[in-house]
Amino acid sequence: MSITVIFHSNLSRITGREKVEMDASYEDVSSLLNGLTAMFPSLKEELYDNNGQLDFEYQILLNGSSINAKGGPSAPLEDGDEITFLMPLSGGLA
Amino acid sequence: MLDRKIAYIDLTDGKIDYQEIPGDLRRKYLGGRGINMYLLNKLAGPDTEPLGAENPLIFGTGILTATPGYGTGRMNISARSPLSGYLADSNMGGDIGAELRFAGFDHLVVTGKSSSPVYLFVNDGRVEIRDASHLWGKDTFETQTALQQELGDERAKSAVIGVAGENLVKFAHILSDQKSSAGRGGLGAVMGSKNLKAVAARGKLDIRVARPAELLDHFKAACDGLQKKKWIQALGTQGTPLLFKFGNRTGLLSVRNHQDNGMGEEGRVLEAENLERYSEGMAACFGCIVHCRHRHHIKEGKYAGTRGVGPEYGGIGAFGANMGNTDLESIIYACDLCNRLGLDLSSTGTYIGWATELYQRGIITEKDVGFPLEWGEPDSMITLIDDIAQRRGFGDTLAEGTFARDKIGKGSEKYMMTIKNIPCGGTDERAVKSFAFGLAVATRGSDHLRSRPGVDLFDLPQDFINELYGGYVSTDYTSYDGKARMIWWHELLYAVVDSLGTCKFQTVFNSPNSPKWQEFCDLLRLSLGWDDITPQELMDIGERIYTTERLFINKLGLGRDDDTLPRRYFDEKVSSGLAKDAYIDEDRFQQMLDEYYELHGWDAQGAPTEATRQRLDIA
């Protein structure tokens, strides 16, 4: 009974983890984020901008699709869901 | 700062002509890629043989190169391409661009052919042609060290070719330091065709700016802001290899010559974290705060002693995913080998991947190659890299690059992944329509650096994205809507960036809040005293540069039919990752082309109209 959270890049450095299993009781992405920042306080500064808004430098995927297509932070969660934080960049062919 | 000159160097008769750069040309094209394109379009055309003495090889620093700005270590090198037959233009970093400016020059235009190997020494307002017989045959690292010793100055920088350039391999590159390269289009072969082994520079001439104190304050504030960006922090610790995880999960990799688009769990050994054990810290180009390049050292095992800079995400793609290869040390070694031999590693990976698919399909056999050519087999890959550079055996066929398809025949062209004869890199863009479209229309041929809108992946708020691009652009990266506008806008921006001499990593490439039109106007005002420059004028300059490039490739015979993608993008759906089942719809693609031409002011065949030429004041 859990929700899987996958961290990449900066976030896996901050948390020291690539994957975290969170309790399935979180109802939506927003409450899950609160749970994550309580567990890893440094995440708050990384994930939110100065206005307290989620920073768009990270894309949050719910089961592989952006949460923006599912209601943003209020996107509902269910047991077995997977949340992935990605930092999409472009460069580096050489 | 605007006292830097152009040197016209004729290697046939040894004459060197120094000329001022007219002020109105500066205001129309800035410098770097802009003035390079103006000169190339003026000096070369359909009768210019890419490996002929008449092909101008043009080195151009940006108008802000070596000044306090946003990664101002950049310069461009341009010519008619021996690889594609069309446009070769490559933007490179490192220190050589800054050193050319300190030595008094913004542009070098090299024509003719020396009767024996030579190098150019650019020093405090003078260019000398010097004997390079003793350097011929040396690899790129050895050549640079030998030049520093010969010049008695370890701060002398050089751009050199390796044996691949000497042997006129069609995708030979020009290298400075251990990694900075003018990679695409075969510029190293153009240099080799002129018997020009190196351009070395050392200068001590001041670069005077209009408002030095204000410029430094501006620069400090800009650096402070940029260093807080999360993507800059990520690039500064992991470099572009951090992209691999995202590419693999989303399905943006070329795997086994684009037969697949992800490596799944098997590919996780290629993620950035696994590269860190070889890293001895990060390196940067001149004046850059990002320092996005690993300095690597393999200390043990089969590849012990390998020491260099990189690899980038593209190298891991080229010799990892594209070859079905999960041996990370062999990938690092292959990248270094290419850099030492003077091969563009991205092109090399594409051509070897192509050959391996031909082998898989029985179109070529062990008899043709001389040894088995299997996916995930690094030894044969590394052997082929050396054979290509030396033009040995089957390597001699692959050294022809895209034109190897004519030598091999037997339907092999169907599996070659090129656009305008330039090989696609280690990514597969079928999922992201803007990325794919940008490659298709790029003036150089398959080229993510002409337009890649990294921010398309960010799923930004609709109002924000509409304002950024000045019109509707869908925030969904799988959508075609508005993506022609997005690509057009980025083409103009990157044309300006390459002409300023700043780095794309510090503009709207990876973050929408990075410096763009207004910030560049501020730099020009403080550096040059151009108080009346506006964002709209900069956009017009970008349009002028891009349209000049378009006129150049049009006169070489390219048009609408060439603004396309490999058939695989239209005919085959990708099979892995979040992008599963993505492909490019051909009708939607054609609609995008119509929108794109209209935004540029080009006709339905992709030719700039007379009205557009007049508006942009292009002769």
XYZ file of C-alpha atoms in Angstrom:
713
model
C 0.000 0.000 0.000
C 2.234 2.793 -1.168
C 2.968 5.542 -3.640
C 6.393 5.390 -5.277
C 8.372 8.613 -5.649
C 11.381 8.728 -7.995
C 14.031 11.449 -7.726
C 16.626 12.365 -10.337
C 19.619 14.697 -10.495
C 19.571 17.498 -7.880
C 16.716 15.902 -5.968
C 18.391 12.535 -5.551
C 21.458 14.384 -4.265
C 19.415 16.381 -1.762
C 17.451 13.411 -0.478
C 20.222 10.879 -0.855
C 17.628 8.587 -2.401
C 16.559 7.691 -5.910
C 13.297 6.123 -4.816
C 11.029 6.569 -1.810
C 7.915 4.608 -0.920
C 5.285 6.905 0.631
C 2.167 5.903 2.454
C -0.849 5.509 0.171
C -2.971 7.725 2.399
C -1.943 10.917 0.578
C -5.001 12.065 -1.328
C -3.381 14.292 -3.899
C -0.021 15.496 -5.209
C -0.086 18.591 -3.041
C -0.416 16.637 0.191
C 2.248 14.219 -0.975
C 4.586 17.150 -1.592
C 3.936 18.341 1.949
C 4.813 14.874 3.205
C 8.002 14.832 1.169
C 9.163 18.262 2.339
C 8.493 17.230 5.939
C 10.636 14.152 5.400
C 13.346 16.031 3.464
C 13.215 19.724 4.532
C 15.802 20.801 1.925
C 13.367 19.790 -0.796
C 11.187 22.805 -0.048
C 13.747 25.328 -1.218
C 14.500 23.224 -4.280
C 10.940 22.568 -5.404
C 9.326 25.924 -4.678
C 10.125 29.440 -5.884
C 10.262 32.576 -3.728
C 6.498 32.998 -4.077
C 5.782 29.541 -2.778
C 4.838 28.262 -6.216
C 6.114 24.987 -7.630
C 9.219 25.757 -9.695
C 8.751 24.913 -13.368
C 12.364 23.776 -13.657
C 11.018 20.421 -12.531
C 8.372 18.449 -14.304
C 6.257 16.233 -12.076
C 4.915 13.111 -13.710
C 2.068 11.011 -12.347
C 2.287 7.541 -13.825
C 4.265 8.943 -16.736
C 2.127 11.976 -17.592
C 2.477 15.558 -16.447
C 0.353 16.409 -13.431
C -0.755 19.572 -15.259
C -3.000 17.461 -17.449
C -4.575 15.952 -14.329
C -5.340 19.016 -12.267
C -1.838 20.100 -11.249
C -0.974 19.749 -7.538
C -4.573 18.792 -6.800
C -4.296 15.718 -9.042
C -5.718 12.808 -6.996
C -3.502 9.897 -5.952
C -4.256 6.223 -5.540
C -2.455 3.248 -4.097
C 0.231 2.070 -6.528
C 0.736 5.429 -8.254
C 4.198 6.543 -9.283
C 5.394 10.142 -9.013
C 8.565 11.111 -10.901
C 10.440 14.402 -10.698
C 12.295 15.195 -13.922
C 14.560 18.041 -14.912
C 14.266 18.191 -18.683
C 17.204 19.811 -20.450
C 18.230 20.045 -24.096
C 21.869 20.140 -24.862
C 25.078 18.278 -25.226
C 25.533 16.541 -28.522
C 29.270 16.976 -28.749
C 36.253 46.456 -29.008
C 35.082 47.130 -32.550
C 38.691 47.626 -33.691
C 39.144 43.898 -34.249
C 39.868 43.057 -37.882
C 39.282 40.467 -40.564
C 42.375 38.762 -41.995
C 42.043 37.286 -45.484
C 44.699 34.592 -45.798
C 45.483 32.953 -49.155
C 47.502 29.826 -48.485
C 48.349 29.344 -52.176
C 50.441 32.474 -52.509
C 50.916 33.309 -48.834
C 49.307 36.743 -49.087
C 47.525 38.146 -46.055
C 45.193 41.126 -46.279
C 43.965 42.892 -43.143
C 40.682 44.749 -43.292
C 38.509 46.719 -40.908
C 35.012 45.440 -40.222
C 32.563 48.126 -41.387
C 30.320 49.505 -38.652
C 27.149 49.004 -40.664
C 28.028 45.342 -41.215
C 28.396 44.970 -37.463
C 24.990 46.465 -36.851
C 23.401 44.198 -39.468
C 25.128 40.903 -38.578
C 26.898 41.498 -35.214
C 29.811 39.046 -35.593
C 30.525 35.317 -35.193
C 27.984 33.260 -37.112
C 26.300 36.388 -38.483
C 29.295 37.866 -40.263
C 30.528 34.367 -41.149
C 27.242 33.777 -42.989
C 27.465 37.145 -44.743
C 31.000 36.311 -45.911
C 30.231 32.720 -46.877
C 27.197 33.709 -48.912
C 29.339 36.310 -50.678
C 32.391 34.118 -51.300
C 30.977 30.637 -52.007
C 28.338 29.152 -54.243
C 27.459 26.199 -56.451
C 30.852 26.270 -58.186
C 32.780 26.126 -54.923
C 34.186 22.634 -54.390
C 34.011 21.841 -50.672
C 37.521 20.385 -50.685
C 38.777 22.792 -53.336
C 41.207 25.591 -52.667
C 38.507 28.173 -53.332
C 36.266 27.087 -50.429
C 36.574 29.790 -47.763
C 37.189 28.464 -44.274
C 35.931 31.236 -42.000
C 36.706 31.605 -38.311
C 34.530 34.149 -36.517
C 34.372 35.244 -32.890
C 31.210 36.782 -31.503
C 30.902 40.509 -31.075
C 30.914 39.980 -27.288
C 33.369 37.066 -27.142
C 35.849 37.470 -24.262
C 33.839 40.223 -22.563
C 31.864 39.853 -19.328
C 28.612 38.252 -20.442
C 26.757 34.973 -20.568
C 29.384 32.337 -21.371
C 31.272 34.431 -23.913
C 33.872 31.865 -24.900
C 32.148 31.004 -28.149
C 33.042 31.304 -31.831
C 31.869 29.865 -35.151
C 33.716 28.166 -37.991
C 32.023 28.007 -41.391
C 32.562 26.792 -44.972
C 30.777 24.847 -47.684
C 30.428 21.366 -46.239
C 32.215 18.350 -47.752
C 29.901 16.099 -45.723
C 26.579 17.464 -46.914
C 27.600 19.515 -49.942
C 25.731 22.425 -48.368
C 26.300 24.500 -45.242
C 28.964 23.730 -42.649
C 28.763 26.048 -39.670
C 29.758 24.995 -36.206
C 29.741 26.855 -32.925
C 32.512 25.942 -30.499
C 33.581 26.836 -26.993
C 36.863 26.603 -25.133
C 39.393 29.442 -25.037
C 40.477 29.819 -28.645
C 37.794 32.363 -29.575
C 38.763 34.655 -26.718
C 42.444 34.317 -27.580
C 41.805 35.281 -31.216
C 40.146 38.471 -30.004
C 42.991 39.238 -27.609
C 45.265 38.765 -30.618
C 43.342 41.415 -32.546
C 41.038 39.487 -34.872
C 37.370 38.684 -35.058
C 37.427 36.854 -38.379
C 39.948 34.841 -40.372
C 39.015 33.937 -43.947
C 41.315 31.191 -45.195
C 41.364 30.300 -48.897
C 43.839 28.558 -51.185
C 45.984 25.516 -50.506
C 49.491 25.425 -49.164
C 52.010 23.241 -50.995
C 53.097 21.761 -47.652
C 51.597 21.558 -44.150
C 51.375 24.899 -42.360
C 49.816 26.475 -39.330
C 48.705 30.039 -38.671
C 50.043 31.947 -35.701
C 47.827 34.873 -34.769
C 49.533 37.276 -32.405
C 48.864 40.888 -31.464
C 47.543 42.163 -34.757
C 49.564 39.941 -37.103
C 49.011 36.569 -38.769
C 51.989 34.440 -39.750
C 51.991 31.326 -41.917
C 54.422 28.830 -40.399
C 55.704 25.396 -41.361
C 53.773 22.484 -39.795
C 55.517 19.541 -41.458
C 56.661 18.324 -38.038
C 53.064 18.391 -36.744
C 51.494 16.448 -39.614
C 50.431 13.013 -38.389
C 50.186 14.033 -34.753
C 46.899 13.665 -32.931
C 44.968 16.718 -31.765
C 46.179 16.605 -28.157
C 49.820 16.156 -29.180
C 49.558 18.948 -31.734
C 48.284 21.477 -29.221
C 50.987 20.586 -26.707
C 53.681 20.775 -29.398
C 52.451 24.213 -30.451
C 52.548 25.535 -26.904
C 56.113 24.248 -26.542
C 57.157 25.668 -29.891
C 55.630 29.049 -29.118
C 57.114 28.965 -25.628
C 53.794 29.938 -24.124
C 51.441 27.558 -22.389
C 48.682 30.165 -22.650
C 48.722 29.950 -26.443
C 45.515 28.301 -27.646
C 44.932 26.507 -30.896
C 42.279 24.914 -33.067
C 43.724 21.887 -34.813
C 42.923 18.863 -36.933
C 43.890 15.259 -36.321
C 44.730 12.522 -38.784
C 41.055 12.342 -39.805
C 41.222 15.903 -41.096
C 44.518 15.217 -42.816
C 42.936 12.176 -44.493
C 39.924 14.250 -45.588
C 37.411 12.160 -43.679
C 34.154 13.868 -44.546
C 33.132 14.295 -40.915
C 36.480 15.317 -39.474
C 36.239 18.030 -36.861
C 38.390 20.909 -35.654
C 39.338 20.612 -31.987
C 40.578 23.009 -29.344
C 41.678 21.812 -25.896
C 40.575 18.237 -25.222
C 36.959 18.593 -26.162
C 35.823 21.912 -27.644
C 35.067 21.191 -31.253
C 33.679 22.594 -34.439
C 32.154 19.187 -34.882
C 29.589 18.977 -37.613
C 29.853 19.253 -41.365
C 33.431 18.158 -41.984
C 35.230 21.432 -41.278
C 38.343 19.429 -40.313
C 38.446 18.003 -43.832
C 38.221 21.516 -45.298
C 41.169 22.488 -43.114
C 43.059 19.345 -44.178
C 42.365 20.051 -47.846
C 44.268 23.316 -47.428
C 47.223 21.611 -45.714
C 46.362 23.718 -42.675
C 47.107 21.774 -39.510
C 46.321 24.419 -36.905
C 45.387 27.957 -36.054
C 47.247 29.059 -32.937
C 46.559 32.326 -31.152
C 48.067 34.322 -28.343
C 47.190 37.928 -27.713
C 47.682 40.663 -25.176
C 45.652 43.436 -26.759
C 43.099 45.085 -24.508
C 39.419 44.797 -25.305
C 37.892 48.150 -24.412
C 34.222 48.336 -23.526
C 31.959 51.380 -23.437
C 30.998 51.362 -19.755
C 33.357 49.034 -17.864
C 32.153 49.673 -14.312
C 28.485 49.317 -15.210
C 29.211 46.233 -17.284
C 30.978 44.541 -14.394
C 28.117 45.354 -12.031
C 25.656 43.984 -14.556
C 27.758 40.859 -15.029
C 28.026 40.213 -11.313
C 24.290 40.551 -10.837
C 23.659 38.254 -13.797
C 26.079 35.639 -12.474
C 24.548 35.774 -9.009
C 21.129 35.178 -10.515
C 22.204 32.408 -12.853
C 24.111 30.537 -10.174
C 20.880 30.146 -8.246
C 19.235 28.362 -11.171
C 18.690 24.734 -10.413
C 19.487 23.575 -13.913
C 22.827 25.409 -13.791
C 23.633 23.750 -10.487
C 22.723 20.385 -11.988
C 24.820 20.957 -15.114
C 27.705 22.143 -12.959
C 27.805 18.883 -11.039
C 26.694 16.227 -13.512
C 27.095 17.901 -16.889
C 24.835 17.008 -19.793
C 25.021 13.264 -18.987
C 22.221 14.000 -16.523
C 19.972 14.135 -19.590
C 20.385 10.418 -20.196
C 18.016 9.393 -17.437
C 15.302 11.692 -18.728
C 15.929 10.637 -22.340
C 15.774 6.965 -21.459
C 12.661 7.234 -19.348
C 10.794 9.454 -21.783
C 11.959 7.600 -24.874
C 14.086 10.248 -26.559
C 17.146 8.102 -27.249
C 18.308 6.667 -30.519
C 18.853 3.007 -29.725
C 20.447 0.768 -32.361
C 20.204 3.367 -35.114
C 16.706 4.537 -34.159
C 15.226 1.013 -34.206
C 14.254 1.660 -30.592
C 14.041 4.767 -28.427
C 14.833 3.562 -24.920
C 17.084 1.094 -23.103
C 14.939 0.498 -20.038
C 16.614 -0.810 -16.896
C 19.548 -2.116 -18.929
C 20.451 1.462 -19.805
C 20.664 2.677 -16.221
C 24.392 1.900 -16.118
C 24.808 4.844 -18.494
C 23.189 7.362 -16.136
C 25.201 10.364 -14.991
C 25.731 9.071 -11.473
C 27.826 6.223 -12.843
C 30.133 8.647 -14.637
C 31.114 10.394 -11.426
C 33.583 7.697 -10.402
C 35.745 8.725 -13.366
C 35.401 12.473 -12.834
C 38.222 14.592 -11.433
C 36.103 17.748 -11.383
C 34.390 19.975 -13.875
C 35.858 22.175 -16.605
C 34.514 25.338 -18.240
C 34.944 27.401 -21.370
C 36.379 30.916 -21.178
C 34.408 33.184 -18.876
C 31.703 30.651 -18.018
C 30.112 30.082 -14.639
C 28.360 26.832 -15.572
C 31.407 24.511 -15.981
C 29.368 21.705 -17.517
C 32.161 19.319 -18.571
C 33.644 16.428 -16.635
C 37.406 15.999 -16.555
C 37.617 12.232 -16.636
C 40.348 9.730 -15.862
C 40.035 5.955 -16.176
C 42.667 4.556 -13.849
C 42.197 0.813 -14.120
C 41.175 -1.908 -16.509
C 41.158 -2.232 -20.246
C 41.017 1.505 -20.895
C 43.368 2.572 -18.073
C 45.118 5.838 -18.804
C 42.219 7.391 -20.687
C 42.178 11.023 -19.678
C 40.245 13.881 -21.227
C 37.141 16.030 -21.018
C 33.590 14.787 -21.395
C 31.707 12.783 -22.411
C 28.541 14.703 -23.078
C 25.092 13.187 -23.242
C 25.529 13.065 -27.019
C 28.656 10.929 -26.718
C 26.885 8.505 -24.408
C 24.073 8.434 -26.947
C 26.372 7.960 -29.934
C 28.531 5.125 -28.581
C 26.155 3.845 -25.913
C 22.459 3.813 -26.754
C 22.904 4.075 -30.513
C 25.277 1.093 -30.462
C 23.294 -0.919 -27.903
C 26.442 -0.648 -25.775
C 26.308 -0.515 -21.960
C 30.063 -0.543 -21.343
C 30.524 2.991 -19.996
C 34.324 2.885 -19.994
C 34.382 1.936 -23.672
C 32.119 4.926 -24.388
C 34.450 7.334 -22.588
C 37.381 5.832 -24.466
C 35.585 6.030 -27.831
C 34.794 9.721 -27.294
C 38.405 10.484 -26.424
C 39.640 8.466 -29.382
C 37.451 10.484 -31.746
C 38.682 13.725 -30.233
C 42.316 12.660 -30.547
C 41.924 11.409 -34.125
C 39.908 14.461 -35.138
C 36.508 12.880 -35.780
C 33.134 14.384 -34.952
C 32.019 11.782 -32.448
C 28.315 12.318 -32.988
C 28.570 11.718 -36.739
C 30.939 8.797 -36.164
C 28.446 7.109 -33.855
C 25.627 7.623 -36.344
C 27.557 6.125 -39.261
C 28.823 3.142 -37.270
C 25.283 2.589 -35.988
C 24.034 2.687 -39.565
C 26.679 0.170 -40.655
C 25.769 -2.100 -37.753
C 22.118 -2.106 -38.801
C 23.206 -2.934 -42.352
C 25.172 -5.859 -40.898
C 22.160 -6.918 -38.811
C 20.056 -6.969 -41.979
C 22.658 -8.783 -44.078
C 23.147 -5.858 -46.454
C 26.835 -5.957 -45.567
C 28.695 -8.972 -44.180
C 31.903 -9.862 -42.377
C 33.512 -10.090 -45.796
C 32.749 -6.401 -46.416
C 33.732 -5.176 -42.958
C 36.623 -7.520 -42.178
C 35.195 -8.522 -38.804
C 31.776 -9.092 -37.196
C 29.793 -5.926 -36.486
C 27.385 -6.611 -33.652
C 25.311 -4.400 -31.356
C 26.778 -3.945 -27.897
C 30.250 -4.988 -29.027
C 32.638 -2.122 -28.217
C 35.804 -3.673 -29.649
C 34.564 -3.626 -33.244
C 33.208 -0.100 -32.731
C 36.595 1.139 -31.516
C 38.424 -0.643 -34.327
C 36.141 1.046 -36.846
C 36.731 4.482 -35.332
C 40.463 4.097 -35.919
C 39.917 2.599 -39.384
C 37.726 5.539 -40.384
C 40.315 8.102 -39.316
C 43.100 6.192 -41.091
C 40.835 5.435 -44.097
C 41.684 1.752 -43.689
C 39.553 -1.111 -45.063
C 35.804 -0.673 -44.518
C 36.658 2.446 -42.557
C 37.567 4.105 -45.851
C 34.000 3.548 -47.050
C 32.489 4.981 -43.855
C 34.914 7.923 -44.035
C 32.796 9.174 -46.935
C 30.010 9.771 -44.441
C 26.578 10.103 -45.992
C 27.972 9.386 -49.448
C 29.006 5.903 -48.250
C 25.417 4.944 -49.156
C 26.369 5.360 -52.822
C 29.364 3.042 -52.402
C 27.409 0.370 -50.550
C 24.114 0.612 -52.437
C 21.757 -2.360 -51.979
C 19.057 -0.253 -50.364
C 21.378 0.868 -47.572
C 20.178 4.463 -47.866
C 16.837 3.452 -46.342
C 18.511 3.005 -42.960
C 20.687 6.109 -43.028
C 19.477 8.688 -40.530
C 20.384 12.030 -42.044
C 18.766 15.372 -42.789
C 20.199 17.434 -45.631
C 23.001 14.830 -45.597
C 23.980 15.643 -42.007
C 23.695 12.673 -39.620
C 21.165 12.721 -36.822
C 22.636 12.502 -33.338
C 22.013 10.180 -30.444
C 18.474 11.317 -29.770
C 15.135 10.340 -31.280
C 12.717 13.239 -31.555
C 9.526 11.520 -32.738
C 7.831 12.217 -29.397
C 8.568 15.942 -29.313
C 7.165 17.531 -32.449
C 8.989 20.843 -32.042
C 12.333 19.056 -31.685
C 11.724 16.966 -34.803
C 10.529 19.943 -36.832
C 13.546 21.998 -35.757
C 15.889 19.337 -37.069
C 14.027 19.120 -40.364
C 14.213 22.817 -41.208
C 17.665 23.615 -39.797
C 19.811 25.323 -42.413
C 22.831 23.154 -41.560
C 20.923 19.870 -41.771
C 20.119 17.775 -38.701
C 21.044 20.296 -36.047
C 19.540 20.666 -32.603
C 21.592 23.804 -31.969
C 19.788 25.874 -34.602
C 16.512 25.916 -32.703
C 16.016 23.361 -29.934
C 13.313 24.653 -27.606
C 14.119 22.733 -24.442
C 11.364 24.604 -22.639
C 8.773 22.721 -24.705
C 9.209 19.877 -22.220
C 8.365 22.024 -19.199
C 4.596 22.123 -19.576
C 4.596 25.850 -18.786
C 1.434 27.903 -18.151
C -0.362 28.794 -21.393
C -0.370 32.566 -20.837
C 3.323 32.560 -20.067
C 4.223 30.612 -23.183
C 2.012 32.743 -25.443
C 3.700 35.890 -24.173
C 7.171 34.414 -24.550
C 6.622 33.472 -28.188
C 4.348 36.331 -29.186
C 1.500 34.051 -30.226
C -0.220 30.783 -29.465
C 2.031 27.787 -28.846
C 0.641 24.622 -27.300
C 2.172 23.734 -23.940
C 1.863 20.026 -24.763
C 5.131 18.745 -26.205
C 3.330 16.045 -28.180
C 1.219 18.668 -29.984
C 1.977 20.216 -33.387
C 0.034 23.403 -32.646
C 2.117 26.548 -32.682
C 5.375 24.631 -32.842
C 6.353 26.259 -36.143
C 6.251 29.601 -34.294
C 8.281 28.175 -31.459
C 11.010 26.951 -33.817
C 11.045 30.207 -35.793
C 11.488 32.209 -32.572
C 14.336 30.013 -31.356
C 16.049 30.154 -34.738
C 16.196 33.938 -34.517
C 17.350 33.842 -30.892
C 20.124 31.310 -31.466
C 21.328 33.130 -34.593
C 21.826 36.188 -32.384
C 23.416 34.169 -29.559
C 25.932 32.617 -31.979
C 26.743 36.073 -33.319
C 27.188 37.595 -29.877
C 29.525 34.763 -28.905
C 27.502 33.789 -25.836
C 26.509 30.267 -24.831
C 23.138 28.679 -25.554
C 23.136 27.177 -22.102
C 22.681 30.719 -20.818
C 19.687 31.670 -22.914
C 16.204 30.238 -23.424
C 17.475 26.743 -24.121
C 16.846 25.089 -20.798
C 14.951 27.740 -18.884
C 12.445 30.371 -20.068
C 13.710 32.910 -17.537
C 17.254 32.865 -18.865
C 18.717 35.893 -20.673
C 17.130 36.748 -24.007
C 16.433 39.807 -26.151
C 16.364 42.528 -23.480
C 19.334 41.161 -21.558
C 21.351 40.986 -24.778
C 20.409 44.605 -25.547
C 21.710 45.532 -22.086
C 25.023 43.815 -22.810
C 25.374 45.577 -26.168
C 24.560 48.928 -24.586
C 27.138 48.522 -21.819
C 29.802 46.853 -23.951
C 29.502 48.748 -27.228
C 27.562 51.864 -26.329
C 24.699 50.852 -28.629
C 22.173 52.774 -26.552
C 19.409 52.582 -29.139
C 19.423 48.818 -29.726
C 16.025 47.219 -29.093
C 14.733 43.658 -28.761
C 12.889 44.086 -32.084
C 16.100 45.119 -33.846
C 17.849 42.064 -32.415
C 15.032 39.836 -33.683
C 15.437 41.431 -37.115
C 19.169 40.734 -36.989
C 18.393 37.104 -36.167
C 15.988 36.979 -39.103
C 18.620 38.533 -41.386
C 21.241 35.965 -40.377
C 18.877 33.030 -40.734
C 17.556 34.254 -44.072
C 21.128 34.739 -45.346
C 21.806 31.096 -44.472
C 18.640 30.110 -46.248
C 19.675 32.020 -49.360
C 23.024 30.218 -49.266
C 21.519 26.726 -49.154
C 18.828 27.697 -51.674
C 21.455 28.635 -54.224
C 23.085 25.242 -53.644
C 19.812 23.616 -54.648
C 17.931 22.993 -51.382
C 14.231 23.765 -51.016
C 11.029 22.572 -49.450
C 11.537 18.917 -50.302
C 14.767 18.950 -48.307
C 13.081 20.332 -45.184
C 12.142 16.866 -44.058
C 13.013 13.993 -41.735
C 14.300 10.464 -42.238
C 11.434 8.219 -43.427
C 11.638 6.292 -40.170
C 10.199 9.350 -38.358
C 7.055 9.228 -40.523
C 6.696 5.496 -41.107
C 7.619 3.802 -37.821
C 6.243 4.361 -34.344
C 8.641 4.351 -31.415
C 8.219 1.464 -29.045
C 9.535 2.478 -25.630
C 9.050 4.807 -22.714
C 6.465 7.490 -22.194
C 6.708 8.294 -25.898
C 5.548 4.824 -26.947
C 3.741 4.828 -30.326
C 4.871 8.369 -31.213
C 5.621 9.208 -34.840
C 5.434 12.267 -37.071
C 2.196 12.791 -38.981
C 3.191 13.833 -42.491
C 0.148 16.052 -43.149
C 0.638 17.928 -39.882
C 4.302 18.264 -40.691
C 3.488 19.906 -44.047
C 1.112 22.314 -42.308
C 3.887 23.278 -39.933
C 6.148 23.975 -42.903
C 3.579 26.377 -44.393
C 3.267 28.238 -41.080
C 7.024 28.323 -40.650
C 7.754 29.751 -44.107
C 5.133 32.431 -43.606
C 6.655 33.502 -40.283
C 10.063 33.856 -41.946
C 8.655 35.661 -44.981
C 9.672 32.901 -47.378
C 7.552 31.536 -50.230
C 5.865 28.132 -50.326
C 9.077 26.504 -51.551
C 11.086 27.969 -48.707
C 12.748 30.745 -50.702
C 12.967 34.210 -49.103
C 10.690 36.600 -50.998
C 11.930 39.796 -52.578
C 9.927 41.771 -50.002
C 11.666 39.916 -47.180
C 15.077 40.512 -48.689
C 14.319 44.200 -49.011
C 12.966 44.445 -45.485
C 16.103 42.826 -44.122
C 18.375 44.732 -46.504
C 20.007 41.594 -47.867
C 21.633 42.166 -51.247
